[in-house]
CSV table of C-alpha atoms in Angstrom, one decimal:
chain,number,residue,atom,x,y,z
W,1281,UNK,CA,0.0,-0.1,0.3
W,1282,UNK,CA,1.4,3.5,-0.8
W,1283,UNK,CA,1.0,5.8,2.1
W,1284,UNK,CA,0.8,8.7,-0.6
W,1285,UNK,CA,-2.7,7.4,-1.6
W,1286,UNK,CA,-4.6,7.2,2.0
W,1287,UNK,CA,-6.1,10.1,3.3
W,1288,UNK,CA,-7.7,10.2,6.7
W,1289,UNK,CA,-10.7,12.8,7.2
W,1290,UNK,CA,-10.8,14.0,10.8
W,1291,UNK,CA,-14.2,15.0,12.1
W,1292,UNK,CA,-13.0,18.0,14.0
W,1293,UNK,CA,-9.6,19.2,15.6
W,1294,UNK,CA,-10.9,18.2,18.9
W,1295,UNK,CA,-9.9,14.6,18.1
W,1296,UNK,CA,-6.1,15.1,19.0
W,1297,UNK,CA,-5.5,11.2,19.2
W,1298,UNK,CA,-6.6,10.7,15.6
W,1299,UNK,CA,-4.1,13.5,14.5
W,1300,UNK,CA,-1.3,12.5,16.3
W,1301,UNK,CA,-1.8,8.8,14.9
W,1302,UNK,CA,-2.1,9.7,11.5
W,1303,UNK,CA,0.9,12.2,11.8
W,1304,UNK,CA,3.1,9.0,13.6
W,1305,UNK,CA,2.0,7.0,10.4
W,1306,UNK,CA,2.9,9.5,8.2
W,1307,UNK,CA,-0.3,9.7,6.1
W,1308,UNK,CA,-2.2,12.9,4.8
W,1309,UNK,CA,-5.4,14.3,6.1
W,1310,UNK,CA,-7.8,16.8,6.3
W,1311,UNK,CA,-9.7,18.0,9.2
W,1312,UNK,CA,-13.4,18.7,8.7
W,1313,UNK,CA,-14.8,21.7,10.6
W,1314,UNK,CA,-18.2,20.1,12.2
W,1315,UNK,CA,-21.6,21.8,11.7
W,1316,UNK,CA,-25.4,21.1,12.7
W,1317,UNK,CA,-26.9,18.2,14.3
W,1318,UNK,CA,-25.5,14.5,14.5
W,1319,UNK,CA,-27.5,13.2,11.3
W,1320,UNK,CA,-26.8,16.3,8.9
W,1321,UNK,CA,-23.2,16.6,10.9
W,1322,UNK,CA,-22.4,12.8,9.5
W,1323,UNK,CA,-23.5,13.6,5.9
W,1324,UNK,CA,-21.6,16.8,5.7
W,1325,UNK,CA,-18.3,15.3,6.8
W,1326,UNK,CA,-18.7,12.1,4.6
W,1327,UNK,CA,-19.4,14.6,1.3
W,1328,UNK,CA,-16.4,16.7,2.6
W,1329,UNK,CA,-14.5,13.4,2.8
W,1330,UNK,CA,-15.5,12.3,-0.8
W,1331,UNK,CA,-14.7,15.6,-2.5
W,1332,UNK,CA,-11.5,16.0,-0.6
W,1333,UNK,CA,-10.1,12.2,-1.7
W,1334,UNK,CA,-11.3,13.0,-5.3
W,1335,UNK,CA,-9.2,16.4,-5.2
W,1336,UNK,CA,-6.4,15.3,-3.4
W,1337,UNK,CA,-5.6,11.8,-4.3
W,1338,UNK,CA,-4.5,11.0,-7.7
W,1339,UNK,CA,-6.9,7.7,-8.2
W,1340,UNK,CA,-10.2,6.8,-9.9
W,1341,UNK,CA,-11.6,4.7,-7.2
W,1342,UNK,CA,-11.1,4.8,-3.7
W,1343,UNK,CA,-12.7,3.0,-0.3
W,1344,UNK,CA,-13.7,4.4,2.2
W,1345,UNK,CA,-13.7,3.1,6.1
W,1346,UNK,CA,-15.3,4.0,9.1
W,1347,UNK,CA,-13.2,4.0,12.7
W,1348,UNK,CA,-16.0,1.6,13.8
W,1349,UNK,CA,-15.5,-0.9,10.9
W,1350,UNK,CA,-14.2,-4.4,11.4
W,1351,UNK,CA,-12.6,-5.6,8.3
W,1352,UNK,CA,-12.0,-9.1,7.2
W,1353,UNK,CA,-8.5,-10.7,7.5
W,1354,UNK,CA,-8.6,-10.8,3.5
W,1355,UNK,CA,-9.8,-7.3,2.9
W,1356,UNK,CA,-6.8,-6.1,1.3
W,1357,UNK,CA,-6.3,-9.1,-1.0
């Protein structure tokens, strides 16, 4: 996997642990300034992440993962 092709979208600057981890791993990240209530906030962050991935990464397809998603062991294969 190429770290230059990974973009982490952080939902607000208050998630310092996530930002520190992403820095430690040497990955790119974007911080979304959250706005609104829970449901619209989630869709706004997802929209932000999609548009940023299309703009920042030089790829024609990508995978979106959530932090609470449990992946199968063979996910990357």
